[in-house]
Amino acid sequence: MKKVKVVQSVLKANATVAESNRQRLASAGCVAVNLMSAPGSGKTTLLERTLMRLAGETPCAVLVGDLQTTRDADRLYAFSDHVTQINTGRGCHLDAAQVAAGLDTIDLPRGGFVFIENVGNMVCPAAFDLGETHRVVLLSTPEGDDKVAKYPTLFQAADAVLLTKTDLIDVLGFERRQVLEDLAHVNSSAPLLELAVRKNVGLSQWLAWLHEQRAALQTLLTEQTSAYQTGMSPVTS
Amino acid sequence: MKKVKVVQSVLKANATVAESNRQRLASAGCVAVNLMSAPGSGKTTLLERTLMRLAGETPCAVLVGDLQTTRDADRLYAFSDHVTQINTGRGCHLDAAQVAAGLDTIDLPRGGFVFIENVGNMVCPAAFDLGETHRVVLLSTPEGDDKVAKYPTLFQAADAVLLTKTDLIDVLGFERRQVLEDLAHVNSSAPLLELAVRKNVGLSQWLAWLHEQRAALQTLLTEQTSAYQTGMSPVTS
């Protein structure tokens, strides 16, 4: 019983810090996207291309979680000055306190995007709220079409699922239909976007999704401000 | 401080059960292989082919760790009657107590192999001794050539590293050299075996490695018995 209590208290403490991160991000009008997936599904490559496409148009910052190297952050520095590496040591996921410390190191990109690249792991990151506004889960085709059923908790909480490396589908014998069927059981509201990032396939669809989330957040924040100014209670989610 | 203490006591309790598993496996002369990797690197496919090749020749049993489905065990049942599913719920790795419970459900394959397919995860399984005799880590080429450097703890403890899906190397721009360089830093003694399992490439080399480990264990156990019979202290590792 002791173990359970400690786990619960860790999650409770995390939730408090996550809520504070959420307020902080909302006050700057930032869409904060927590990217989660197995190792090697293409999170960093997606971010490289995303930063390249958003450069000069929408302000962005990136927090990158990794056990001990700075390899992903080094790759992303080529595309943005606003990249912070969070090394978790042996920690298998990011937590809200690490993200809070990461946010301290950057100027929040007002009205733009904060991308949080989680540690490559399909289990533990799902349990830790970071205070993000959106959760995006990547599934690369070489991992196999059974992964939604095998790691349902991760997919349940996703706001969008990205099927990556779709250019390999024909070589692999991957069944898209299986993913769609399993996803219908665990999460019927998250859209499935298909990408082959290195071949620039699907990037426009992904950027359109990002901009939709940003527009929706701006609308929500405007409504809250206007409700507050007219004396109504502010809407909190 | 409390959190650290609990983690330490969990690992200490695990080590005690792992030692008991190890004695139990040794007394039956079993080579017990703990297979670890990211999700979708090909553990189950490798086991399917391995069981097929060893059928009627060497006794085998399999314990399969998964969060909640029986998909991998179902696949392996086609090749062996001695397959036990261990569902970990939200647990991101197998532990020694789960393996002990799994061993209770099978007749130990005397002088043969017990394969333990861990939960797909490159972080947490590395910290938990299961009482295995050998640790084998799979790295599939689509995951990228940077994974040894990014997840060193997993590779440090490996007795062999299997580079899988090598038939995709040319499509991916994967650098074998990078893996070898990083491996030389973290673990210079583990051999790197290259496999494209679905194309039957590298399987003979993998089976030869397995048989070498089995022969070495038999020699060690014979020496221990003979030392014991002549009144010397038994060798324990």
Coordinates of C-alpha atoms in Angstrom, one line a residue:
Chain A
M1 CA 0.0 0.0 0.0
K2 CA 2.9 2.3 0.7
K3 CA 4.1 2.2 -2.9
V4 CA 0.6 3.2 -4.2
K5 CA 0.4 6.1 -1.8
V6 CA 3.8 7.5 -2.9
V7 CA 2.8 7.1 -6.6
Q8 CA -0.4 9.0 -5.9
S9 CA 1.3 11.7 -4.1
V10 CA 3.9 12.1 -6.9
L11 CA 1.0 12.4 -9.4
K12 CA -0.9 14.9 -7.2
A13 CA 2.2 17.1 -6.8
N14 CA 2.7 16.9 -10.5
A15 CA -0.9 17.9 -11.2
T16 CA -0.4 21.1 -9.1
V17 CA 2.7 22.2 -11.0
A18 CA 1.0 21.2 -14.3
E19 CA -1.9 23.5 -13.5
S20 CA 0.5 26.4 -12.8
N21 CA 2.3 25.7 -16.1
R22 CA -1.1 25.8 -17.9
Q23 CA -2.0 29.2 -16.4
R24 CA 1.4 30.5 -17.3
L25 CA 1.1 29.3 -20.9
A26 CA -2.5 30.6 -21.2
S27 CA -1.5 34.0 -19.9
A28 CA 0.9 34.3 -22.8
G29 CA -1.6 32.8 -25.3
C30 CA 0.7 29.9 -26.1
V31 CA -0.4 26.6 -27.6
A32 CA 1.7 24.1 -25.8
V33 CA 2.0 20.7 -27.7
N34 CA 3.3 17.7 -25.8
L35 CA 4.7 15.3 -28.4
M36 CA 4.8 11.7 -27.2
S37 CA 5.8 8.4 -28.9
A38 CA 8.2 5.4 -28.9
P39 CA 11.9 6.1 -29.5
G40 CA 12.7 6.8 -33.2
S41 CA 9.2 7.6 -34.4
G42 CA 10.3 10.9 -35.9
K43 CA 9.5 13.6 -33.2
T44 CA 12.7 15.5 -33.8
T45 CA 12.5 15.4 -37.6
L46 CA 8.9 16.6 -37.4
L47 CA 10.0 19.5 -35.2
E48 CA 12.9 20.4 -37.5
R49 CA 10.5 20.8 -40.5
T50 CA 7.8 22.4 -38.4
L51 CA 10.2 25.1 -37.1
M52 CA 11.4 25.7 -40.6
R53 CA 7.9 26.2 -41.9
L54 CA 6.8 28.5 -39.0
A55 CA 10.0 30.6 -39.0
G56 CA 9.3 34.3 -39.4
E57 CA 5.6 33.7 -39.3
T58 CA 4.7 32.4 -35.8
P59 CA 6.9 32.6 -32.7
C60 CA 8.0 29.2 -31.4
A61 CA 10.0 27.7 -28.6
V62 CA 11.0 24.0 -27.9
L63 CA 11.7 22.1 -24.7
V64 CA 13.4 18.8 -25.5
G65 CA 13.4 15.9 -23.0
D66 CA 16.2 13.3 -23.2
L67 CA 17.9 10.9 -20.8
Q68 CA 21.4 12.4 -21.1
T69 CA 22.4 13.6 -24.5
T70 CA 21.8 16.9 -26.2
R71 CA 21.5 15.3 -29.7
D72 CA 17.9 16.3 -30.4
A73 CA 18.3 19.8 -29.0
D74 CA 21.5 20.3 -31.1
R75 CA 19.5 19.3 -34.2
L76 CA 16.8 21.8 -33.4
Y77 CA 19.1 24.7 -32.6
A78 CA 19.8 24.8 -36.4
F79 CA 16.2 25.9 -36.8
S80 CA 15.5 28.0 -33.7
D81 CA 17.3 29.9 -31.0
H82 CA 14.6 29.1 -28.5
V83 CA 15.4 25.5 -27.7
T84 CA 16.0 24.2 -24.2
Q85 CA 17.3 20.7 -23.4
I86 CA 15.9 18.9 -20.3
N87 CA 18.0 15.9 -19.3
T88 CA 16.0 13.5 -17.2
G89 CA 19.0 11.2 -16.2
R90 CA 17.4 7.8 -15.9
G91 CA 13.9 9.3 -15.8
C92 CA 11.6 7.7 -18.4
H93 CA 9.3 10.7 -18.9
L94 CA 9.1 14.5 -18.5
D95 CA 7.2 15.8 -15.4
A96 CA 5.6 19.2 -14.8
A97 CA 8.4 20.5 -12.6
Q98 CA 11.0 19.8 -15.3
V99 CA 8.8 21.7 -17.8
A100 CA 8.3 24.6 -15.3
A101 CA 12.1 24.8 -15.0
G102 CA 12.4 24.6 -18.8
L103 CA 9.8 27.5 -19.2
D104 CA 12.0 29.6 -16.9
T105 CA 14.8 29.5 -19.4
I106 CA 12.8 30.8 -22.4
D107 CA 10.9 33.9 -23.4
L108 CA 7.4 32.6 -23.9
P109 CA 6.5 33.0 -27.6
R110 CA 3.3 35.1 -27.1
G111 CA 0.5 33.9 -29.2
G112 CA 2.7 31.1 -30.7
F113 CA 3.7 27.6 -30.0
V114 CA 5.7 25.8 -27.3
F115 CA 6.6 22.3 -28.4
I116 CA 7.5 19.9 -25.7
E117 CA 9.3 16.8 -27.1
N118 CA 8.8 14.1 -24.4
V119 CA 11.2 11.2 -23.8
G120 CA 10.7 8.4 -26.3
N121 CA 8.5 6.0 -24.4
M122 CA 4.9 4.8 -25.0
V123 CA 4.0 4.0 -21.4
C124 CA 5.1 6.5 -18.6
P125 CA 4.7 9.9 -20.3
A126 CA 1.0 9.3 -20.6
A127 CA 0.6 9.4 -16.8
F128 CA 2.2 12.9 -16.4
D129 CA 0.3 16.0 -17.1
L130 CA 2.8 18.7 -18.1
G131 CA 0.4 21.6 -18.3
E132 CA 0.3 21.3 -22.1
T133 CA -2.7 22.5 -24.0
H134 CA -2.5 19.6 -26.5
R135 CA -1.2 16.1 -26.6
V136 CA 0.0 14.7 -29.9
V137 CA 1.0 11.1 -30.2
L138 CA 3.2 9.9 -33.1
L139 CA 3.1 6.3 -34.4
S140 CA 5.6 5.4 -37.0
T141 CA 4.6 2.6 -39.5
P142 CA 7.7 0.4 -38.8
E143 CA 6.5 0.0 -35.2
G144 CA 3.6 -2.1 -36.5
D145 CA -0.1 -1.7 -36.8
D146 CA -0.9 -3.2 -33.4
K147 CA 0.5 -0.4 -31.2
V148 CA -2.8 1.5 -30.6
A149 CA -4.3 -1.7 -29.0
K150 CA -1.1 -2.5 -27.1
Y151 CA -0.5 1.0 -25.6
P152 CA -4.1 2.3 -25.3
T153 CA -3.5 4.8 -22.4
L154 CA -1.2 6.9 -24.6
F155 CA -3.6 7.1 -27.5
Q156 CA -6.7 7.7 -25.2
A157 CA -5.5 11.1 -24.2
A158 CA -4.3 12.3 -27.6
D159 CA -5.8 15.4 -29.3
A160 CA -4.2 14.2 -32.5
V161 CA -2.4 11.1 -33.7
L162 CA 0.3 11.4 -36.4
L163 CA 1.0 8.3 -38.4
T164 CA 4.6 8.9 -39.6
K165 CA 6.9 7.3 -42.1
T166 CA 3.9 6.4 -44.3
D167 CA 6.3 6.1 -47.3
L168 CA 7.4 2.8 -45.8
I169 CA 3.9 1.3 -45.7
D170 CA 4.2 -0.7 -48.9
V171 CA 7.6 -2.3 -47.8
L172 CA 6.2 -3.2 -44.4
G173 CA 2.8 -4.8 -44.9
F174 CA 1.4 -2.3 -42.4
E175 CA -2.5 -2.2 -42.2
R176 CA -3.8 1.3 -41.8
R177 CA -7.3 -0.2 -41.3
Q178 CA -6.1 -1.9 -38.1
V179 CA -4.9 1.4 -36.6
L180 CA -8.2 3.1 -37.5
E181 CA -10.3 0.3 -36.0
D182 CA -8.3 0.3 -32.8
L183 CA -8.3 4.1 -32.6
A184 CA -12.1 4.1 -33.0
H185 CA -12.3 2.0 -29.7
V186 CA -9.9 4.0 -27.6
N187 CA -10.3 7.6 -28.9
S188 CA -12.8 8.4 -31.6
S189 CA -12.3 12.2 -31.5
A190 CA -8.6 12.5 -32.3
P191 CA -7.9 13.0 -36.0
L192 CA -5.3 10.7 -37.6
L193 CA -2.9 12.7 -39.8
E194 CA -0.6 10.8 -42.2
L195 CA 2.9 12.1 -42.7
A196 CA 6.1 11.1 -44.5
V197 CA 8.1 14.1 -43.1
R198 CA 11.4 13.6 -44.9
K199 CA 9.4 13.6 -48.1
N200 CA 7.4 16.6 -47.1
V201 CA 4.2 14.6 -47.3
G202 CA 1.4 15.7 -44.9
L203 CA 3.2 18.7 -43.4
S204 CA 0.6 21.2 -44.6
Q205 CA -2.2 19.2 -43.0
W206 CA -0.2 19.1 -39.7
L207 CA 0.5 22.9 -39.9
A208 CA -3.2 23.5 -40.6
W209 CA -4.1 21.5 -37.5
L210 CA -1.6 23.5 -35.4
H211 CA -3.0 26.8 -36.7
E212 CA -6.6 25.7 -36.0
Q213 CA -5.7 25.0 -32.4
R214 CA -4.0 28.4 -32.2
A215 CA -7.1 30.2 -33.6
A216 CA -9.3 28.3 -31.2
L217 CA -7.2 29.3 -28.2
Q218 CA -7.1 32.9 -29.2
T219 CA -10.9 32.9 -29.5
L220 CA -11.3 31.3 -26.1
L221 CA -8.9 33.8 -24.5
T222 CA -10.8 36.7 -26.1
E223 CA -14.1 35.4 -24.9
Q224 CA -12.6 35.0 -21.4
T225 CA -11.3 38.6 -21.4
S226 CA -14.5 40.0 -22.6
A227 CA -16.6 38.0 -20.1
Y228 CA -14.3 39.2 -17.3
Q229 CA -14.6 42.8 -18.5
T230 CA -18.4 42.6 -18.5
G231 CA -18.3 41.2 -15.0
M232 CA -19.1 37.6 -15.7
S233 CA -17.0 34.8 -14.2
P234 CA -14.0 33.9 -16.3
V235 CA -14.3 30.5 -18.1
T236 CA -11.7 28.1 -16.8
S237 CA -11.2 24.7 -18.3
Chain B
M1 CA 14.1 11.8 0.1
K2 CA 11.1 9.5 0.7
K3 CA 10.7 8.9 -3.0
V4 CA 14.3 7.7 -3.4
K5 CA 14.0 5.4 -0.4
V6 CA 10.9 3.7 -1.8
V7 CA 12.5 3.3 -5.2
Q8 CA 15.6 1.8 -3.6
S9 CA 13.5 -0.6 -1.5
V10 CA 11.5 -1.7 -4.6
L11 CA 14.8 -2.5 -6.4
K12 CA 16.2 -4.3 -3.4
A13 CA 13.0 -6.5 -3.1
N14 CA 13.2 -7.1 -6.8
A15 CA 16.9 -8.2 -6.6
T16 CA 16.0 -10.8 -3.9
V17 CA 13.3 -12.4 -6.1
A18 CA 15.5 -12.2 -9.2
E19 CA 18.2 -14.2 -7.4
S20 CA 15.6 -16.8 -6.5
N21 CA 14.5 -17.0 -10.2
R22 CA 18.1 -17.3 -11.2
Q23 CA 18.7 -20.3 -8.9
R24 CA 15.5 -21.9 -10.1
L25 CA 16.5 -21.5 -13.7
A26 CA 20.1 -22.7 -13.1
S27 CA 18.8 -25.8 -11.3
A28 CA 16.9 -26.7 -14.5
G29 CA 19.9 -25.8 -16.7
C30 CA 17.9 -23.2 -18.5
V31 CA 19.3 -20.3 -20.5
A32 CA 16.9 -17.5 -19.8
V33 CA 17.0 -14.6 -22.3
N34 CA 15.5 -11.3 -21.4
L35 CA 14.6 -9.5 -24.7
M36 CA 14.4 -5.7 -24.4
S37 CA 13.8 -3.0 -26.9
A38 CA 11.5 -0.1 -28.0
P39 CA 8.0 -1.0 -29.1
G40 CA 7.9 -2.5 -32.6
S41 CA 11.5 -3.5 -33.0
G42 CA 10.6 -7.0 -33.9
K43 CA 10.9 -9.0 -30.6
T44 CA 7.8 -11.1 -31.3
T45 CA 8.7 -11.8 -34.9
L46 CA 12.1 -12.9 -33.9
L47 CA 10.7 -15.2 -31.3
E48 CA 8.2 -16.7 -33.8
R49 CA 11.1 -17.7 -36.1
T50 CA 13.3 -18.8 -33.2
L51 CA 10.7 -21.1 -31.8
M52 CA 10.1 -22.5 -35.3
R53 CA 13.8 -23.2 -35.8
L54 CA 14.3 -24.8 -32.4
A55 CA 11.1 -26.9 -32.5
G56 CA 11.8 -30.6 -31.9
E57 CA 15.4 -29.9 -31.3
T58 CA 15.7 -27.8 -28.0
P59 CA 13.0 -27.4 -25.4
C60 CA 11.7 -23.8 -25.1
A61 CA 9.2 -21.8 -23.1
V62 CA 8.2 -18.1 -23.4
L63 CA 7.0 -15.5 -20.9
V64 CA 5.5 -12.5 -22.7
G65 CA 5.1 -9.1 -21.0
D66 CA 2.5 -6.7 -22.3
L67 CA 0.4 -3.9 -20.8
Q68 CA -3.0 -5.5 -21.4
T69 CA -3.5 -7.4 -24.6
T70 CA -2.6 -11.0 -25.4
R71 CA -1.7 -10.2 -29.0
D72 CA 2.0 -11.3 -28.8
A73 CA 1.3 -14.4 -26.8
D74 CA -1.5 -15.3 -29.3
R75 CA 1.1 -15.1 -32.1
L76 CA 3.6 -17.2 -30.3
Y77 CA 1.1 -19.9 -29.3
A78 CA 1.1 -20.9 -33.0
F79 CA 4.7 -22.0 -32.5
S80 CA 4.8 -23.4 -29.0
D81 CA 2.5 -24.7 -26.3
H82 CA 4.7 -23.3 -23.6
V83 CA 3.8 -19.6 -23.7
T84 CA 2.6 -17.5 -20.8
Q85 CA 1.2 -14.0 -21.0
I86 CA 2.1 -11.6 -18.2
N87 CA -0.1 -8.5 -18.3
T88 CA 1.5 -5.5 -16.5
G89 CA -1.5 -3.2 -16.6
R90 CA 0.0 0.2 -16.7
G91 CA 3.4 -1.1 -15.6
C92 CA 6.1 -0.1 -18.1
H93 CA 8.5 -3.1 -17.5
L94 CA 8.5 -6.6 -16.1
D95 CA 9.8 -7.3 -12.6
A96 CA 11.2 -10.4 -11.0
A97 CA 8.0 -11.2 -9.1
Q98 CA 6.0 -11.2 -12.3
V99 CA 8.5 -13.5 -13.9
A100 CA 8.5 -15.8 -10.8
A101 CA 4.7 -16.0 -11.2
G102 CA 5.1 -16.7 -14.9
L103 CA 7.7 -19.5 -14.2
D104 CA 5.1 -21.1 -11.8
T105 CA 2.8 -21.6 -14.8
I106 CA 5.3 -23.6 -17.0
D107 CA 7.3 -26.8 -16.9
L108 CA 10.8 -25.5 -17.0
P109 CA 12.4 -26.6 -20.3
R110 CA 15.4 -28.6 -18.8
G111 CA 18.6 -27.8 -20.6
G112 CA 16.7 -25.5 -23.0
F113 CA 15.7 -21.8 -23.4
V114 CA 13.3 -19.6 -21.5
F115 CA 12.6 -16.5 -23.5
I116 CA 11.3 -13.5 -21.6
E117 CA 9.8 -10.8 -23.9
N118 CA 9.9 -7.6 -21.9
V119 CA 7.4 -4.7 -22.3
G120 CA 8.5 -2.5 -25.3
N121 CA 10.4 0.3 -23.6
M122 CA 14.0 1.5 -23.8
V123 CA 14.2 3.0 -20.3
C124 CA 12.6 1.2 -17.3
P125 CA 13.2 -2.5 -18.1
A126 CA 17.0 -1.9 -17.8
A127 CA 16.7 -1.2 -14.1
F128 CA 14.9 -4.5 -13.2
D129 CA 16.9 -7.7 -12.9
L130 CA 14.5 -10.6 -13.7
G131 CA 16.9 -13.4 -12.8
E132 CA 17.7 -13.9 -16.5
T133 CA 21.0 -15.5 -17.5
H134 CA 21.3 -13.2 -20.6
R135 CA 20.1 -9.8 -21.7
V136 CA 19.5 -9.2 -25.4
V137 CA 18.7 -5.7 -26.7
L138 CA 17.1 -5.2 -30.1
L139 CA 17.5 -2.0 -32.1
S140 CA 15.5 -1.8 -35.3
T141 CA 17.0 0.4 -38.1
P142 CA 13.9 2.6 -38.5
E143 CA 14.4 3.8 -34.9
G144 CA 17.5 5.7 -36.0
D145 CA 21.3 5.2 -35.6
D146 CA 21.4 7.5 -32.5
K147 CA 19.7 5.2 -30.1
V148 CA 22.7 3.6 -28.4
A149 CA 23.9 7.1 -27.3
K150 CA 20.5 8.2 -26.3
Y151 CA 19.6 5.1 -24.2
P152 CA 23.0 3.9 -22.9
T153 CA 21.8 2.2 -19.8
L154 CA 19.9 -0.4 -21.8
F155 CA 22.8 -1.1 -24.0
Q156 CA 25.4 -1.2 -21.2
A157 CA 23.9 -4.3 -19.7
A158 CA 23.4 -6.2 -22.9
D159 CA 25.1 -9.6 -23.6
A160 CA 24.2 -9.2 -27.3
V161 CA 22.7 -6.4 -29.4
L162 CA 20.6 -7.4 -32.4
L163 CA 20.3 -4.8 -35.2
T164 CA 16.9 -5.7 -36.8
K165 CA 15.2 -4.8 -40.0
T166 CA 18.5 -4.3 -41.7
D167 CA 16.7 -4.8 -45.1
L168 CA 15.5 -1.2 -44.6
I169 CA 18.9 0.4 -44.1
D170 CA 19.2 1.6 -47.7
V171 CA 15.8 3.3 -47.7
L172 CA 16.4 5.0 -44.3
G173 CA 19.9 6.5 -44.5
F174 CA 20.8 4.6 -41.3
E175 CA 24.6 4.7 -40.4
R176 CA 25.7 1.3 -39.1
R177 CA 29.1 3.0 -38.2
Q178 CA 27.4 5.3 -35.7
V179 CA 25.9 2.4 -33.8
L180 CA 29.3 0.6 -33.7
E181 CA 31.1 3.7 -32.5
D182 CA 28.5 4.4 -29.8
L183 CA 28.5 0.8 -28.7
A184 CA 32.3 0.8 -28.4
H185 CA 31.9 3.5 -25.7
V186 CA 29.1 1.9 -23.7
N187 CA 29.6 -1.8 -24.1
S188 CA 32.6 -3.2 -26.0
S189 CA 32.0 -6.8 -25.2
A190 CA 28.5 -7.4 -26.6
P191 CA 28.5 -8.7 -30.1
L192 CA 26.3 -6.9 -32.7
L193 CA 24.3 -9.3 -34.8
E194 CA 22.5 -8.1 -37.9
L195 CA 19.1 -9.5 -38.8
A196 CA 16.3 -9.1 -41.3
V197 CA 14.1 -11.7 -39.6
R198 CA 11.2 -11.6 -42.1
K199 CA 13.7 -12.3 -44.9
N200 CA 15.4 -15.0 -42.8
V201 CA 18.7 -13.0 -42.8
G202 CA 20.9 -13.5 -39.8
L203 CA 18.8 -16.1 -38.0
S204 CA 21.5 -18.8 -38.2
Q205 CA 24.0 -16.4 -36.6
W206 CA 21.5 -15.7 -33.8
L207 CA 20.8 -19.4 -33.2
A208 CA 24.5 -20.1 -33.1
W209 CA 24.9 -17.4 -30.4
L210 CA 22.0 -19.0 -28.4
H211 CA 23.6 -22.4 -28.7
E212 CA 27.0 -21.1 -27.6
Q213 CA 25.4 -19.6 -24.4
R214 CA 23.6 -22.9 -23.8
A215 CA 26.9 -24.9 -24.2
A216 CA 28.7 -22.5 -21.9
L217 CA 26.0 -22.8 -19.2
Q218 CA 26.1 -26.6 -19.4
T219 CA 29.9 -26.6 -19.0
L220 CA 29.6 -24.2 -16.0
L221 CA 27.0 -26.4 -14.4
T222 CA 29.0 -29.6 -15.0
E223 CA 32.1 -27.9 -13.4
Q224 CA 30.0 -26.8 -10.4
T225 CA 28.6 -30.3 -9.9
S226 CA 32.0 -31.9 -10.2
A227 CA 33.6 -29.3 -7.9
Y228 CA 30.9 -30.0 -5.4
Q229 CA 31.3 -33.8 -5.6
T230 CA 35.1 -33.5 -5.0
G231 CA 34.4 -31.4 -1.9
M232 CA 35.3 -27.9 -3.3
S233 CA 33.0 -25.0 -2.8
P234 CA 30.5 -24.6 -5.6
V235 CA 31.1 -21.7 -7.9
T236 CA 28.4 -19.1 -7.8
S237 CA 28.2 -16.1 -10.0

